[in-house]
Coordinates of N, CA and C in Angstrom, one line a residue:
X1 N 86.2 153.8 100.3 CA 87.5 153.3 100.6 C 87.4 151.8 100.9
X2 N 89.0 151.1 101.2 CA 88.6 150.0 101.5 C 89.1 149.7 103.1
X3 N 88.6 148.3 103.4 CA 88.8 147.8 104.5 C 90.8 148.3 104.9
X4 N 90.7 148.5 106.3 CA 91.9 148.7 106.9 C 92.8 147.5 106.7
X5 N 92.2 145.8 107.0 CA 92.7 144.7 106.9 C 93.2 144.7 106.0
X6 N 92.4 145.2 104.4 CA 92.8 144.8 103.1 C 94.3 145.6 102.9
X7 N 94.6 147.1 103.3 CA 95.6 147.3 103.1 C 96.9 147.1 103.6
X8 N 96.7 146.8 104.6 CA 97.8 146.2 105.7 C 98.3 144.6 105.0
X9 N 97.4 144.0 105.2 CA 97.5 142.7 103.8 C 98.2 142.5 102.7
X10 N 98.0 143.9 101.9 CA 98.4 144.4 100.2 C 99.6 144.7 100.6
X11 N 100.0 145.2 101.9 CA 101.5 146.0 102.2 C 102.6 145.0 102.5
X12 N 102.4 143.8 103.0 CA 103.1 142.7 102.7 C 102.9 141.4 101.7
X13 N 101.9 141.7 100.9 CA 102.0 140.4 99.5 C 103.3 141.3 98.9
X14 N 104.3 139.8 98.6 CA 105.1 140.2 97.0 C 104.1 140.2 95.9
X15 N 105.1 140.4 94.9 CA 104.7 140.5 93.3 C 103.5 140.2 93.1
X16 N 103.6 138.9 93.4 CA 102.1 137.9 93.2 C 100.9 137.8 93.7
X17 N 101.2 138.9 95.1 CA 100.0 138.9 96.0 C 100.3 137.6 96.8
X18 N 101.2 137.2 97.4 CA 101.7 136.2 98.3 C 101.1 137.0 99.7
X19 N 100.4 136.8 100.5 CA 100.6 136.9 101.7 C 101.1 136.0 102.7
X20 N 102.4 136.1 103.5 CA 103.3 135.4 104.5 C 102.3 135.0 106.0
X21 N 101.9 134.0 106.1 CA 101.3 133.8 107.6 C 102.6 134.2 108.6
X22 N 101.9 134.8 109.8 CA 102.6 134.9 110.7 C 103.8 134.0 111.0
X23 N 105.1 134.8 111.4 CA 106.1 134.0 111.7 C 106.2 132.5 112.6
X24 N 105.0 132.4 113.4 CA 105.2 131.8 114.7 C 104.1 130.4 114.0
X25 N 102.9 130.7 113.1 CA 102.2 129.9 112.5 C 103.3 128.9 111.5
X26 N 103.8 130.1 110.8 CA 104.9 129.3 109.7 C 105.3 128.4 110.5
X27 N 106.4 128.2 111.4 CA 107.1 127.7 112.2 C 106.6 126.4 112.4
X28 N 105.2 126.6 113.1 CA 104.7 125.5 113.3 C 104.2 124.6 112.9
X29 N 103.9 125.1 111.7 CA 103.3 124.3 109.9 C 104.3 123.9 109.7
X30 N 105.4 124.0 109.8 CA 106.5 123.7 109.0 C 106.9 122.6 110.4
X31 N 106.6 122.4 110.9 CA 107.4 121.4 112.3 C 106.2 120.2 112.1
X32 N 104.9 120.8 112.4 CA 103.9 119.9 112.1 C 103.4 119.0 110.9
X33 N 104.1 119.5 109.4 CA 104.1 118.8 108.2 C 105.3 118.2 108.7
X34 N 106.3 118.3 109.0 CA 108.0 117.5 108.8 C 107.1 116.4 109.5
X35 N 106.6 116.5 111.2 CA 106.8 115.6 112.2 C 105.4 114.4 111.4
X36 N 104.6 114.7 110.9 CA 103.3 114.0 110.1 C 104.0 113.2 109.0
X37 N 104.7 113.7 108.3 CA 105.6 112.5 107.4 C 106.4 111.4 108.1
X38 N 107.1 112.2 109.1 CA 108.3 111.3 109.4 C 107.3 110.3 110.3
X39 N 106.1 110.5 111.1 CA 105.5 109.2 111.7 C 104.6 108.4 110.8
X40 N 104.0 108.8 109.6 CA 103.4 108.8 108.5 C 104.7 107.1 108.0
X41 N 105.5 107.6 107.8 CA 106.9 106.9 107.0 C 107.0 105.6 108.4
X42 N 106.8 106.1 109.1 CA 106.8 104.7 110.1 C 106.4 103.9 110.6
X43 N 104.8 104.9 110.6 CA 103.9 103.9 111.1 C 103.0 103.5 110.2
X44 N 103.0 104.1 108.9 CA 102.2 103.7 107.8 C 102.8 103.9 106.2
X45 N 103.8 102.9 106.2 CA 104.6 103.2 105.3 C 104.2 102.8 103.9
X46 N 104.5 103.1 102.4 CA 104.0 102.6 101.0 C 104.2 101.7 101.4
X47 N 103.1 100.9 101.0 CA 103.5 99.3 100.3 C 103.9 99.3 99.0
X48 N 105.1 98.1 99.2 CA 106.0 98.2 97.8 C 105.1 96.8 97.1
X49 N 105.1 96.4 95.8 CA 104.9 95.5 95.3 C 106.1 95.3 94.2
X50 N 106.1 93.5 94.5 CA 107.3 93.3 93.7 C 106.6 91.5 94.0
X51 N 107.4 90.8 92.9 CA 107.1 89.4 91.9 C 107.9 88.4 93.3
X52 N 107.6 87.5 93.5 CA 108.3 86.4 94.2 C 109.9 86.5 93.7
X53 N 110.1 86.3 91.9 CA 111.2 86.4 91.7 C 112.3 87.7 92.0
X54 N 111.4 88.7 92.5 CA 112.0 89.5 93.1 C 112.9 89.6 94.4
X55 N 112.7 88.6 94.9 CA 113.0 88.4 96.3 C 114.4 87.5 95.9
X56 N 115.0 86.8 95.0 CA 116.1 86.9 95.0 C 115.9 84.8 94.8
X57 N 117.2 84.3 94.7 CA 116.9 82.4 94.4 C 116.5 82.3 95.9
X58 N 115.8 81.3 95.7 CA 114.7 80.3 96.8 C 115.7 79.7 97.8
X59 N 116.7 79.2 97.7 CA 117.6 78.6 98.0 C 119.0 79.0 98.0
X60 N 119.7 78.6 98.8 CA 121.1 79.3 98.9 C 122.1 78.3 100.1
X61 N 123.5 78.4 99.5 CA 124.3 77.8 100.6 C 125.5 78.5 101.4
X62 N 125.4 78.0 103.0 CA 126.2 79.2 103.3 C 127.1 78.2 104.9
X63 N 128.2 78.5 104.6 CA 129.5 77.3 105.8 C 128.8 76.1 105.4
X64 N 128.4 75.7 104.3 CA 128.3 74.6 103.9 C 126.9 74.0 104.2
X65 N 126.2 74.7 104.4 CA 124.5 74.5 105.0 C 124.1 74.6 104.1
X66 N 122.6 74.4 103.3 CA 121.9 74.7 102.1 C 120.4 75.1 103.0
X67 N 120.2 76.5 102.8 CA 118.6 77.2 103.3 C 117.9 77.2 101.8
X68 N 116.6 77.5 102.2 CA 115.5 77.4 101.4 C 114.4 78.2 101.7
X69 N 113.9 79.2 101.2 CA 112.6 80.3 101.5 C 111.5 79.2 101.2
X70 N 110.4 79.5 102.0 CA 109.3 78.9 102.0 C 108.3 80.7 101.8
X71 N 107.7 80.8 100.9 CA 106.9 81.5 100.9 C 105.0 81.5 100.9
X72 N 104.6 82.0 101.6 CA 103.1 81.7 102.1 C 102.3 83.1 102.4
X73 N 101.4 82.9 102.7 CA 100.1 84.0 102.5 C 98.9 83.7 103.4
X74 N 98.6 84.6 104.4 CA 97.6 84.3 105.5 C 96.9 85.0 105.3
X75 N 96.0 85.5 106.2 CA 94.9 86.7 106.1 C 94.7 86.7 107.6
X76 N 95.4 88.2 107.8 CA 94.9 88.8 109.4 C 93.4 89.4 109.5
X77 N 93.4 89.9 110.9 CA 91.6 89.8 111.3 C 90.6 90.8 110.4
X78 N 91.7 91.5 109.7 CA 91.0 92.6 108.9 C 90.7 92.4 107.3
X79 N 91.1 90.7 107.3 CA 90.9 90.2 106.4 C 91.6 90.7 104.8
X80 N 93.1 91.0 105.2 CA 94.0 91.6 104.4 C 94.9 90.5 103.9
X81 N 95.5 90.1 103.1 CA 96.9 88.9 102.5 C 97.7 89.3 103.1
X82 N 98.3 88.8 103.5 CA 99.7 89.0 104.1 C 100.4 87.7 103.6
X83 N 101.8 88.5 102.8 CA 102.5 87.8 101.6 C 103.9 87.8 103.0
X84 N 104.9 86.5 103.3 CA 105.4 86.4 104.0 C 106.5 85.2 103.5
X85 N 107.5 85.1 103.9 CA 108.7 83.9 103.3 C 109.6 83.8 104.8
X86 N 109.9 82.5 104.3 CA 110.6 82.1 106.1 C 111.5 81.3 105.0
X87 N 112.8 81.8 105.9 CA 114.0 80.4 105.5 C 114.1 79.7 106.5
X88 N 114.5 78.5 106.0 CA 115.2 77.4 106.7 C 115.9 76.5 106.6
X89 N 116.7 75.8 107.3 CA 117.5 74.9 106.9 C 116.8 73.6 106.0
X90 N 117.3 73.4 104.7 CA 116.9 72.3 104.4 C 117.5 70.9 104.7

């Protein structure tokens, strides 16, 4: 014969042999994957890449003022680029 576990097991897989983890495990897999994305997305979000020209004209006027992006590139302590643009009045 087989194990008692095995058929208790076999008595709740569907079709496919799915067995369902406990209600109270699910639950918490499912709260624990949501809550890991959603701080995932905020504290460590995709970096997008995109062209300078992506950022839209350098320059622009506005109540009669004319600004101007200045765009530049540092390197923080971890020795990373950091791509950055500042407007200002020209």
């Amino acid at each position: 014969g087989g194990s008692r576990g095995s058929s208790a097991a076999a008595a709740d897989a569907d079709e496919e042999g799915f067995v369902p983890p406990p209600e109270s495990a699910s639950y918490w897999s499912q709260f624990r994957e949501s809550y890991d994305e959603i701080i995932d997305s905020i504290v460590r979000p995709e970096r997008v890449e995109y062209t300078s020209a992506q950022l839209g004209p350098a320059s622009f006027e506005y109540r009669g003022r004319a600004f101007e992006r200045a765009d530049f590139a540092f390197r923080n302590r971890r020795g990373l680029a950091l791509q950055c643009s500042h407007w200002h009045v020209a």
